[in-house]
């Protein structure tokens, strides 16, 4: 017999403290907030000009709804395709190309044309904007370690709200004094200005390839003696997208976010008309009130980010800090929408509508951070992009469904659309509560990869 060879013990690198994000990280985050502001101003402009566009082009509510639904025709497909591409190419250049395409897409309708031109340009704009949110989130989060991502993720989502809040009064003024086509020139110019700033200042972050566990702890470095001929030490194959998409967290997050995006689509396209014709507010009052659900949603987003971050720093699992907190937001939104027809008087109905849509549309940060925690860095862009593609199909459905209800039922169609939104949000709350557990599913999918 020969003496047993001593087992080589792999050296372990010391635990490294994660460098705190610096000034550059927050500058990039600020630019991406503005990026999302321009993005949602592009989406909101038709809703703000709904009455003027319908009168100018002689459109029914169904036709106007279909024109807005056309925006989402290629939105989902482009979101998934570019999400996969985002795992392989520079996020800086992807974002730059998107912003330039937004500006180009506004020009044909700004120059003239009828329903056909409006639909064609909305399809093009939707294809260019489909990947915007997940790629912007990925770009921002790449500058921060996992435990610092709640705030920047919330700020990017907040850009959506700020875009509508700032666009509503400004674009409404342009529409009233210079026409709705002039408003398209304004948002086209805003996209071009942002593209120039991003070209000069944008960059990819150093945490782009970091996963949550290795953001804070270095892994053992195996010696050749340990790895040679050792099947246990073989590098596992990359985690497949199929395992990610089959996880309870990805499914629950996607279903819940789908219902939340339905509320967002309703706000974008039909809220100004809902306030004017469904509740009887004047045009000037509606122009002010349209901001309130978005403002409430912004406050909810920041509150959720603060609460989730505090819970996770205390060691609370992401099942509760993300899944249960997100379910609570959707439940409050569902309650507001379902209580809308039961409220007495215009003021109370308006309050229920604001609460329902404000809370119901505030799930995005929960969704993004949950999937970011679930998916490894090499699959994160595809996981986020595919989720966004599925979720935004609600934007394809909601405007057309509401338009059909309004044509069929008149002002009652506006009320029934809110009730329908409440039922949809209730489904999302249940999905978030029962299924979302990113830490558990990240371990399960990773373990299966090694089998």
Short mmCIF file of N, CA and C in Angstrom, two decimals, residues 16-176:
data_model
loop_
_atom_site.label_atom_id
_atom_site.label_comp_id
_atom_site.label_asym_id
_atom_site.label_seq_id
_atom_site.Cartn_x
_atom_site.Cartn_y
_atom_site.Cartn_z
N UNK A 16 -13.83 40.52 1.09
CA UNK A 16 -13.61 41.88 0.63
C UNK A 16 -14.79 42.76 0.97
N UNK A 17 -14.52 43.91 1.47
CA UNK A 17 -15.59 44.87 1.68
C UNK A 17 -16.00 45.45 0.33
N UNK A 18 -17.29 45.60 0.15
CA UNK A 18 -17.78 46.16 -1.10
C UNK A 18 -17.62 47.67 -1.09
N UNK A 19 -17.00 48.18 -2.14
CA UNK A 19 -16.85 49.62 -2.23
C UNK A 19 -18.23 50.27 -2.38
N UNK A 20 -18.44 51.31 -1.62
CA UNK A 20 -19.71 52.02 -1.69
C UNK A 20 -19.81 52.75 -3.03
N UNK A 21 -21.03 52.83 -3.58
CA UNK A 21 -21.18 53.54 -4.85
C UNK A 21 -20.77 55.00 -4.71
N UNK A 22 -20.05 55.49 -5.69
CA UNK A 22 -19.56 56.86 -5.63
C UNK A 22 -20.43 57.83 -6.39
N UNK A 23 -19.87 59.00 -6.61
CA UNK A 23 -20.60 60.08 -7.28
C UNK A 23 -21.02 59.67 -8.70
N UNK A 24 -20.12 58.96 -9.38
CA UNK A 24 -20.43 58.57 -10.77
C UNK A 24 -21.68 57.69 -10.82
N UNK A 25 -21.82 56.80 -9.84
CA UNK A 25 -22.99 55.92 -9.83
C UNK A 25 -24.28 56.72 -9.74
N UNK A 26 -24.27 57.78 -8.92
CA UNK A 26 -25.49 58.57 -8.75
C UNK A 26 -25.74 59.49 -9.93
N UNK A 27 -24.67 59.93 -10.61
CA UNK A 27 -24.86 60.71 -11.84
C UNK A 27 -25.53 59.84 -12.92
N UNK A 28 -25.03 58.61 -13.07
CA UNK A 28 -25.64 57.69 -14.03
C UNK A 28 -27.09 57.42 -13.66
N UNK A 29 -27.35 57.21 -12.38
CA UNK A 29 -28.72 56.96 -11.94
C UNK A 29 -29.61 58.16 -12.26
N UNK A 30 -29.09 59.36 -12.03
CA UNK A 30 -29.87 60.57 -12.35
C UNK A 30 -30.19 60.67 -13.83
N UNK A 31 -29.22 60.37 -14.68
CA UNK A 31 -29.47 60.39 -16.12
C UNK A 31 -30.52 59.35 -16.52
N UNK A 32 -30.48 58.20 -15.86
CA UNK A 32 -31.45 57.16 -16.20
C UNK A 32 -32.85 57.50 -15.67
N UNK A 33 -32.92 58.25 -14.59
CA UNK A 33 -34.22 58.76 -14.14
C UNK A 33 -34.81 59.68 -15.22
N UNK A 34 -33.99 60.57 -15.76
CA UNK A 34 -34.45 61.46 -16.82
C UNK A 34 -34.83 60.66 -18.07
N UNK A 35 -34.07 59.62 -18.35
CA UNK A 35 -34.37 58.72 -19.48
C UNK A 35 -35.80 58.17 -19.35
N UNK A 36 -36.16 57.71 -18.14
CA UNK A 36 -37.50 57.18 -17.94
C UNK A 36 -38.55 58.29 -17.94
N UNK A 37 -38.18 59.50 -17.55
CA UNK A 37 -39.11 60.62 -17.64
C UNK A 37 -39.48 60.90 -19.09
N UNK A 38 -38.48 60.92 -19.97
CA UNK A 38 -38.74 61.13 -21.39
C UNK A 38 -39.55 59.96 -21.96
N UNK A 39 -39.19 58.76 -21.54
CA UNK A 39 -39.87 57.56 -22.00
C UNK A 39 -41.37 57.62 -21.73
N UNK A 40 -41.74 57.99 -20.52
CA UNK A 40 -43.16 57.99 -20.19
C UNK A 40 -43.87 59.27 -20.62
N UNK A 41 -43.15 60.34 -20.86
CA UNK A 41 -43.76 61.50 -21.51
C UNK A 41 -44.18 61.13 -22.93
N UNK A 42 -43.34 60.34 -23.62
CA UNK A 42 -43.70 59.84 -24.95
C UNK A 42 -45.00 59.05 -24.91
N UNK A 43 -45.14 58.20 -23.88
CA UNK A 43 -46.34 57.37 -23.77
C UNK A 43 -47.56 58.20 -23.39
N UNK A 44 -47.37 59.17 -22.51
CA UNK A 44 -48.50 59.90 -21.94
C UNK A 44 -49.08 60.94 -22.88
N UNK A 45 -48.33 61.37 -23.88
CA UNK A 45 -48.77 62.52 -24.68
C UNK A 45 -50.10 62.26 -25.38
N UNK A 46 -50.34 61.05 -25.87
CA UNK A 46 -51.61 60.78 -26.54
C UNK A 46 -52.77 60.79 -25.56
N UNK A 47 -52.56 60.28 -24.36
CA UNK A 47 -53.62 60.32 -23.36
C UNK A 47 -53.98 61.75 -22.98
N UNK A 48 -52.96 62.62 -22.86
CA UNK A 48 -53.21 64.01 -22.53
C UNK A 48 -53.96 64.73 -23.65
N UNK A 49 -53.75 64.30 -24.87
CA UNK A 49 -54.39 64.93 -26.03
C UNK A 49 -55.54 64.10 -26.58
N UNK A 50 -56.08 63.20 -25.76
CA UNK A 50 -57.09 62.25 -26.24
C UNK A 50 -58.27 62.93 -26.92
N UNK A 51 -58.84 63.93 -26.26
CA UNK A 51 -60.03 64.58 -26.82
C UNK A 51 -59.70 65.34 -28.11
N UNK A 52 -58.54 66.01 -28.11
CA UNK A 52 -58.15 66.76 -29.31
C UNK A 52 -57.86 65.82 -30.48
N UNK A 53 -57.19 64.70 -30.21
CA UNK A 53 -56.89 63.75 -31.28
C UNK A 53 -58.16 63.10 -31.82
N UNK A 54 -59.05 62.69 -30.93
CA UNK A 54 -60.31 62.07 -31.38
C UNK A 54 -61.14 63.04 -32.21
N UNK A 55 -61.16 64.31 -31.81
CA UNK A 55 -61.93 65.32 -32.57
C UNK A 55 -61.26 65.61 -33.91
N UNK A 56 -59.93 65.74 -33.89
CA UNK A 56 -59.20 66.09 -35.12
C UNK A 56 -59.25 64.97 -36.15
N UNK A 57 -59.12 63.73 -35.69
CA UNK A 57 -59.08 62.58 -36.61
C UNK A 57 -60.42 61.85 -36.70
N UNK A 58 -61.43 62.35 -35.98
CA UNK A 58 -62.78 61.76 -36.00
C UNK A 58 -62.74 60.28 -35.62
N UNK A 59 -62.22 60.00 -34.42
CA UNK A 59 -62.04 58.63 -33.96
C UNK A 59 -63.08 58.27 -32.91
N UNK A 60 -63.55 57.03 -32.92
CA UNK A 60 -64.36 56.50 -31.83
C UNK A 60 -63.43 56.14 -30.67
N UNK A 61 -64.04 55.86 -29.52
CA UNK A 61 -63.23 55.44 -28.37
C UNK A 61 -62.50 54.14 -28.66
N UNK A 62 -63.15 53.24 -29.37
CA UNK A 62 -62.51 51.96 -29.72
C UNK A 62 -61.31 52.18 -30.63
N UNK A 63 -61.46 53.05 -31.64
CA UNK A 63 -60.34 53.33 -32.55
C UNK A 63 -59.18 53.99 -31.81
N UNK A 64 -59.50 54.92 -30.92
CA UNK A 64 -58.44 55.57 -30.15
C UNK A 64 -57.75 54.55 -29.24
N UNK A 65 -58.53 53.67 -28.63
CA UNK A 65 -57.94 52.62 -27.80
C UNK A 65 -57.04 51.70 -28.60
N UNK A 66 -57.47 51.35 -29.80
CA UNK A 66 -56.65 50.48 -30.65
C UNK A 66 -55.35 51.18 -31.07
N UNK A 67 -55.42 52.47 -31.34
CA UNK A 67 -54.21 53.22 -31.70
C UNK A 67 -53.20 53.19 -30.56
N UNK A 68 -53.70 53.29 -29.34
CA UNK A 68 -52.80 53.22 -28.19
C UNK A 68 -52.33 51.80 -27.93
N UNK A 69 -53.20 50.82 -28.18
CA UNK A 69 -52.78 49.43 -28.05
C UNK A 69 -51.69 49.09 -29.05
N UNK A 70 -51.71 49.74 -30.23
CA UNK A 70 -50.71 49.47 -31.26
C UNK A 70 -49.30 49.76 -30.75
N UNK A 71 -49.20 50.68 -29.80
CA UNK A 71 -47.90 50.98 -29.20
C UNK A 71 -47.26 49.72 -28.63
N UNK A 72 -48.09 48.81 -28.09
CA UNK A 72 -47.57 47.62 -27.42
C UNK A 72 -47.49 46.41 -28.35
N UNK A 73 -47.77 46.60 -29.64
CA UNK A 73 -47.76 45.47 -30.57
C UNK A 73 -46.39 44.83 -30.66
N UNK A 74 -45.34 45.65 -30.81
CA UNK A 74 -43.96 45.15 -30.87
C UNK A 74 -43.20 45.42 -29.58
N UNK A 75 -43.85 46.08 -28.65
CA UNK A 75 -43.23 46.46 -27.38
C UNK A 75 -42.69 45.24 -26.65
N UNK A 76 -43.52 44.21 -26.53
CA UNK A 76 -43.14 43.02 -25.78
C UNK A 76 -42.05 42.23 -26.49
N UNK A 77 -42.20 42.06 -27.80
CA UNK A 77 -41.21 41.30 -28.57
C UNK A 77 -39.85 41.98 -28.50
N UNK A 78 -39.84 43.30 -28.70
CA UNK A 78 -38.58 44.04 -28.64
C UNK A 78 -37.98 43.99 -27.24
N UNK A 79 -38.84 44.04 -26.22
CA UNK A 79 -38.35 43.97 -24.85
C UNK A 79 -37.62 42.67 -24.58
N UNK A 80 -38.20 41.56 -25.04
CA UNK A 80 -37.56 40.25 -24.82
C UNK A 80 -36.26 40.13 -25.62
N UNK A 81 -36.31 40.54 -26.90
CA UNK A 81 -35.14 40.39 -27.77
C UNK A 81 -33.97 41.23 -27.27
N UNK A 82 -34.23 42.49 -26.94
CA UNK A 82 -33.15 43.36 -26.49
C UNK A 82 -32.72 42.98 -25.08
N UNK A 83 -33.64 42.44 -24.28
CA UNK A 83 -33.25 41.95 -22.96
C UNK A 83 -32.19 40.87 -23.06
N UNK A 84 -32.37 39.94 -24.00
CA UNK A 84 -31.36 38.91 -24.22
C UNK A 84 -30.06 39.52 -24.74
N UNK A 85 -30.19 40.51 -25.62
CA UNK A 85 -29.01 41.17 -26.17
C UNK A 85 -28.25 41.93 -25.07
N UNK A 86 -28.99 42.42 -24.08
CA UNK A 86 -28.36 43.21 -23.01
C UNK A 86 -27.39 42.40 -22.17
N UNK A 87 -27.48 41.06 -22.23
CA UNK A 87 -26.52 40.23 -21.51
C UNK A 87 -25.18 40.16 -22.22
N UNK A 88 -25.12 40.67 -23.46
CA UNK A 88 -23.93 40.47 -24.29
C UNK A 88 -23.26 41.75 -24.78
N UNK A 89 -23.98 42.85 -24.81
CA UNK A 89 -23.41 44.08 -25.37
C UNK A 89 -23.49 45.20 -24.35
N UNK A 90 -22.85 46.31 -24.67
CA UNK A 90 -22.80 47.46 -23.78
C UNK A 90 -24.19 48.07 -23.58
N UNK A 91 -24.56 48.25 -22.33
CA UNK A 91 -25.84 48.88 -22.03
C UNK A 91 -25.85 50.35 -22.43
N UNK A 92 -24.69 50.98 -22.38
CA UNK A 92 -24.61 52.38 -22.77
C UNK A 92 -25.09 52.58 -24.20
N UNK A 93 -24.62 51.74 -25.11
CA UNK A 93 -24.96 51.93 -26.52
C UNK A 93 -26.40 51.50 -26.82
N UNK A 94 -26.88 50.49 -26.11
CA UNK A 94 -28.29 50.11 -26.27
C UNK A 94 -29.21 51.27 -25.90
N UNK A 95 -28.94 51.91 -24.78
CA UNK A 95 -29.77 53.01 -24.32
C UNK A 95 -29.69 54.21 -25.28
N UNK A 96 -28.51 54.46 -25.80
CA UNK A 96 -28.34 55.58 -26.74
C UNK A 96 -29.17 55.36 -28.00
N UNK A 97 -29.09 54.16 -28.56
CA UNK A 97 -29.86 53.86 -29.78
C UNK A 97 -31.36 53.98 -29.53
N UNK A 98 -31.80 53.49 -28.38
CA UNK A 98 -33.23 53.58 -28.06
C UNK A 98 -33.70 55.03 -28.02
N UNK A 99 -32.96 55.88 -27.34
CA UNK A 99 -33.37 57.27 -27.21
C UNK A 99 -33.44 57.97 -28.56
N UNK A 100 -32.48 57.69 -29.43
CA UNK A 100 -32.50 58.29 -30.77
C UNK A 100 -33.71 57.81 -31.58
N UNK A 101 -34.03 56.54 -31.46
CA UNK A 101 -35.19 56.01 -32.19
C UNK A 101 -36.49 56.63 -31.70
N UNK A 102 -36.58 56.92 -30.40
CA UNK A 102 -37.80 57.57 -29.88
C UNK A 102 -38.05 58.89 -30.60
N UNK A 103 -36.99 59.68 -30.73
CA UNK A 103 -37.14 60.99 -31.37
C UNK A 103 -37.54 60.84 -32.83
N UNK A 104 -36.92 59.90 -33.53
CA UNK A 104 -37.24 59.69 -34.94
C UNK A 104 -38.69 59.24 -35.11
N UNK A 105 -39.18 58.41 -34.20
CA UNK A 105 -40.53 57.86 -34.32
C UNK A 105 -41.61 58.92 -34.17
N UNK A 106 -41.32 60.03 -33.52
CA UNK A 106 -42.34 61.07 -33.32
C UNK A 106 -42.56 61.92 -34.57
N UNK A 107 -41.57 61.95 -35.45
CA UNK A 107 -41.58 62.93 -36.54
C UNK A 107 -42.72 62.74 -37.54
N UNK A 108 -43.00 61.53 -38.06
CA UNK A 108 -44.06 61.41 -39.08
C UNK A 108 -45.42 61.93 -38.61
N UNK A 109 -45.82 61.58 -37.40
CA UNK A 109 -47.12 62.05 -36.90
C UNK A 109 -47.07 63.54 -36.62
N UNK A 110 -45.95 64.05 -36.16
CA UNK A 110 -45.83 65.49 -35.93
C UNK A 110 -45.98 66.27 -37.22
N UNK A 111 -45.54 65.69 -38.34
CA UNK A 111 -45.64 66.36 -39.64
C UNK A 111 -47.05 66.33 -40.20
N UNK A 112 -47.85 65.31 -39.85
CA UNK A 112 -49.21 65.21 -40.36
C UNK A 112 -49.65 63.77 -40.50
N UNK A 113 -50.78 63.57 -41.15
CA UNK A 113 -51.28 62.22 -41.35
C UNK A 113 -52.45 61.91 -40.44
N UNK A 114 -53.13 60.79 -40.75
CA UNK A 114 -54.31 60.39 -40.02
C UNK A 114 -54.08 59.18 -39.14
N UNK A 115 -55.14 58.38 -38.99
CA UNK A 115 -55.09 57.23 -38.10
C UNK A 115 -54.01 56.23 -38.50
N UNK A 116 -53.84 55.99 -39.82
CA UNK A 116 -52.85 55.03 -40.28
C UNK A 116 -51.44 55.42 -39.87
N UNK A 117 -51.10 56.71 -40.07
CA UNK A 117 -49.77 57.19 -39.67
C UNK A 117 -49.61 57.12 -38.16
N UNK A 118 -50.67 57.48 -37.44
CA UNK A 118 -50.61 57.44 -35.98
C UNK A 118 -50.32 56.02 -35.49
N UNK A 119 -51.02 55.04 -36.05
CA UNK A 119 -50.82 53.65 -35.64
C UNK A 119 -49.41 53.18 -35.99
N UNK A 120 -48.96 53.47 -37.22
CA UNK A 120 -47.63 53.01 -37.66
C UNK A 120 -46.53 53.58 -36.79
N UNK A 121 -46.61 54.87 -36.46
CA UNK A 121 -45.55 55.47 -35.66
C UNK A 121 -45.61 54.99 -34.21
N UNK A 122 -46.81 54.68 -33.71
CA UNK A 122 -46.90 54.14 -32.35
C UNK A 122 -46.31 52.73 -32.28
N UNK A 123 -46.48 51.95 -33.34
CA UNK A 123 -45.86 50.63 -33.37
C UNK A 123 -44.34 50.77 -33.33
N UNK A 124 -43.80 51.69 -34.15
CA UNK A 124 -42.35 51.92 -34.17
C UNK A 124 -41.85 52.42 -32.82
N UNK A 125 -42.58 53.37 -32.24
CA UNK A 125 -42.17 53.90 -30.94
C UNK A 125 -42.21 52.81 -29.87
N UNK A 126 -43.25 51.98 -29.92
CA UNK A 126 -43.34 50.89 -28.95
C UNK A 126 -42.18 49.92 -29.06
N UNK A 127 -41.78 49.60 -30.29
CA UNK A 127 -40.64 48.70 -30.48
C UNK A 127 -39.36 49.31 -29.91
N UNK A 128 -39.20 50.62 -30.06
CA UNK A 128 -38.00 51.30 -29.55
C UNK A 128 -38.04 51.46 -28.03
N UNK A 129 -39.24 51.56 -27.45
CA UNK A 129 -39.35 51.79 -26.01
C UNK A 129 -39.55 50.51 -25.21
N UNK A 130 -39.88 49.40 -25.88
CA UNK A 130 -40.13 48.16 -25.17
C UNK A 130 -39.04 47.73 -24.21
N UNK A 131 -37.78 47.81 -24.61
CA UNK A 131 -36.70 47.36 -23.70
C UNK A 131 -36.28 48.42 -22.68
N UNK A 132 -36.84 49.62 -22.74
CA UNK A 132 -36.29 50.75 -21.99
C UNK A 132 -36.22 50.50 -20.49
N UNK A 133 -37.32 50.09 -19.89
CA UNK A 133 -37.34 49.97 -18.43
C UNK A 133 -36.40 48.90 -17.91
N UNK A 134 -36.45 47.65 -18.43
CA UNK A 134 -35.52 46.66 -17.88
C UNK A 134 -34.05 46.99 -18.15
N UNK A 135 -33.76 47.55 -19.32
CA UNK A 135 -32.36 47.88 -19.61
C UNK A 135 -31.89 49.04 -18.74
N UNK A 136 -32.76 50.04 -18.53
CA UNK A 136 -32.39 51.15 -17.65
C UNK A 136 -32.17 50.66 -16.22
N UNK A 137 -33.04 49.75 -15.77
CA UNK A 137 -32.85 49.19 -14.44
C UNK A 137 -31.53 48.42 -14.35
N UNK A 138 -31.27 47.59 -15.35
CA UNK A 138 -30.03 46.81 -15.35
C UNK A 138 -28.81 47.73 -15.36
N UNK A 139 -28.88 48.82 -16.14
CA UNK A 139 -27.76 49.75 -16.21
C UNK A 139 -27.54 50.45 -14.88
N UNK A 140 -28.62 50.85 -14.21
CA UNK A 140 -28.48 51.52 -12.92
C UNK A 140 -27.99 50.55 -11.85
N UNK A 141 -28.58 49.36 -11.79
CA UNK A 141 -28.21 48.41 -10.75
C UNK A 141 -26.78 47.90 -10.92
N UNK A 142 -26.23 48.01 -12.15
CA UNK A 142 -24.87 47.55 -12.37
C UNK A 142 -23.84 48.43 -11.66
N UNK A 143 -24.28 49.56 -11.14
CA UNK A 143 -23.38 50.45 -10.40
C UNK A 143 -23.46 50.24 -8.90
N UNK A 144 -24.30 49.29 -8.43
CA UNK A 144 -24.52 49.12 -7.01
C UNK A 144 -24.46 47.65 -6.62
N UNK A 145 -23.93 47.33 -5.43
CA UNK A 145 -24.02 45.95 -4.92
C UNK A 145 -25.46 45.64 -4.55
N UNK A 146 -25.76 44.35 -4.36
CA UNK A 146 -27.15 43.91 -4.18
C UNK A 146 -27.84 44.62 -3.02
N UNK A 147 -27.14 44.77 -1.90
CA UNK A 147 -27.81 45.33 -0.72
C UNK A 147 -28.08 46.82 -0.83
N UNK A 148 -27.55 47.48 -1.91
CA UNK A 148 -27.78 48.91 -2.11
C UNK A 148 -28.67 49.18 -3.32
N UNK A 149 -29.34 48.17 -3.85
CA UNK A 149 -30.06 48.34 -5.11
C UNK A 149 -31.51 48.80 -4.98
N UNK A 150 -32.08 48.74 -3.79
CA UNK A 150 -33.48 49.11 -3.65
C UNK A 150 -33.73 50.58 -4.00
N UNK A 151 -32.87 51.49 -3.50
CA UNK A 151 -33.08 52.91 -3.76
C UNK A 151 -32.88 53.26 -5.23
N UNK A 152 -31.76 52.90 -5.87
CA UNK A 152 -31.64 53.24 -7.30
C UNK A 152 -32.72 52.60 -8.15
N UNK A 153 -33.12 51.35 -7.79
CA UNK A 153 -34.20 50.71 -8.53
C UNK A 153 -35.49 51.50 -8.40
N UNK A 154 -35.76 52.00 -7.19
CA UNK A 154 -36.97 52.80 -6.98
C UNK A 154 -36.88 54.13 -7.72
N UNK A 155 -35.68 54.73 -7.75
CA UNK A 155 -35.53 56.01 -8.43
C UNK A 155 -35.76 55.88 -9.93
N UNK A 156 -35.29 54.79 -10.54
CA UNK A 156 -35.54 54.59 -11.97
C UNK A 156 -37.03 54.46 -12.21
N UNK A 157 -37.70 53.70 -11.36
CA UNK A 157 -39.15 53.57 -11.49
C UNK A 157 -39.83 54.91 -11.23
N UNK A 158 -39.29 55.68 -10.31
CA UNK A 158 -39.84 57.00 -10.02
C UNK A 158 -39.76 57.92 -11.24
N UNK A 159 -38.77 57.69 -12.10
CA UNK A 159 -38.68 58.47 -13.32
C UNK A 159 -39.93 58.37 -14.17
N UNK A 160 -40.59 57.20 -14.14
CA UNK A 160 -41.85 57.02 -14.84
C UNK A 160 -42.87 58.04 -14.33
N UNK A 161 -42.99 58.12 -13.01
CA UNK A 161 -43.95 59.03 -12.39
C UNK A 161 -43.58 60.49 -12.65
N UNK A 162 -42.30 60.81 -12.49
CA UNK A 162 -41.87 62.18 -12.70
C UNK A 162 -42.09 62.61 -14.15
N UNK A 163 -41.96 61.65 -15.08
CA UNK A 163 -42.20 61.97 -16.48
C UNK A 163 -43.62 62.44 -16.72
N UNK A 164 -44.58 61.75 -16.10
CA UNK A 164 -45.97 62.14 -16.25
C UNK A 164 -46.27 63.42 -15.49
N UNK A 165 -45.72 63.53 -14.26
CA UNK A 165 -45.99 64.72 -13.45
C UNK A 165 -45.49 65.99 -14.14
N UNK A 166 -44.30 65.91 -14.72
CA UNK A 166 -43.74 67.09 -15.39
C UNK A 166 -44.36 67.29 -16.77
N UNK A 167 -44.70 66.18 -17.44
CA UNK A 167 -45.25 66.28 -18.79
C UNK A 167 -46.68 66.78 -18.79
N UNK A 168 -47.47 66.38 -17.80
CA UNK A 168 -48.91 66.69 -17.81
C UNK A 168 -49.18 68.19 -17.94
N UNK A 169 -48.64 69.03 -17.04
CA UNK A 169 -48.93 70.46 -17.19
C UNK A 169 -48.27 71.10 -18.40
N UNK A 170 -47.00 70.73 -18.66
CA UNK A 170 -46.27 71.33 -19.77
C UNK A 170 -46.85 70.96 -21.13
N UNK A 171 -47.05 69.68 -21.34
CA UNK A 171 -47.59 69.24 -22.63
C UNK A 171 -49.06 69.66 -22.80
N UNK A 172 -49.81 69.68 -21.69
CA UNK A 172 -51.20 70.15 -21.78
C UNK A 172 -51.25 71.60 -22.26
N UNK A 173 -50.32 72.41 -21.75
CA UNK A 173 -50.26 73.80 -22.20
C UNK A 173 -49.92 73.88 -23.69
N UNK A 174 -48.94 73.09 -24.11
CA UNK A 174 -48.57 73.08 -25.54
C UNK A 174 -49.74 72.64 -26.40
N UNK A 175 -50.44 71.60 -25.96
CA UNK A 175 -51.59 71.08 -26.72
C UNK A 175 -52.68 72.13 -26.85
N UNK A 176 -52.97 72.83 -25.76
CA UNK A 176 -54.04 73.83 -25.79
C UNK A 176 -53.69 75.06 -26.62
#
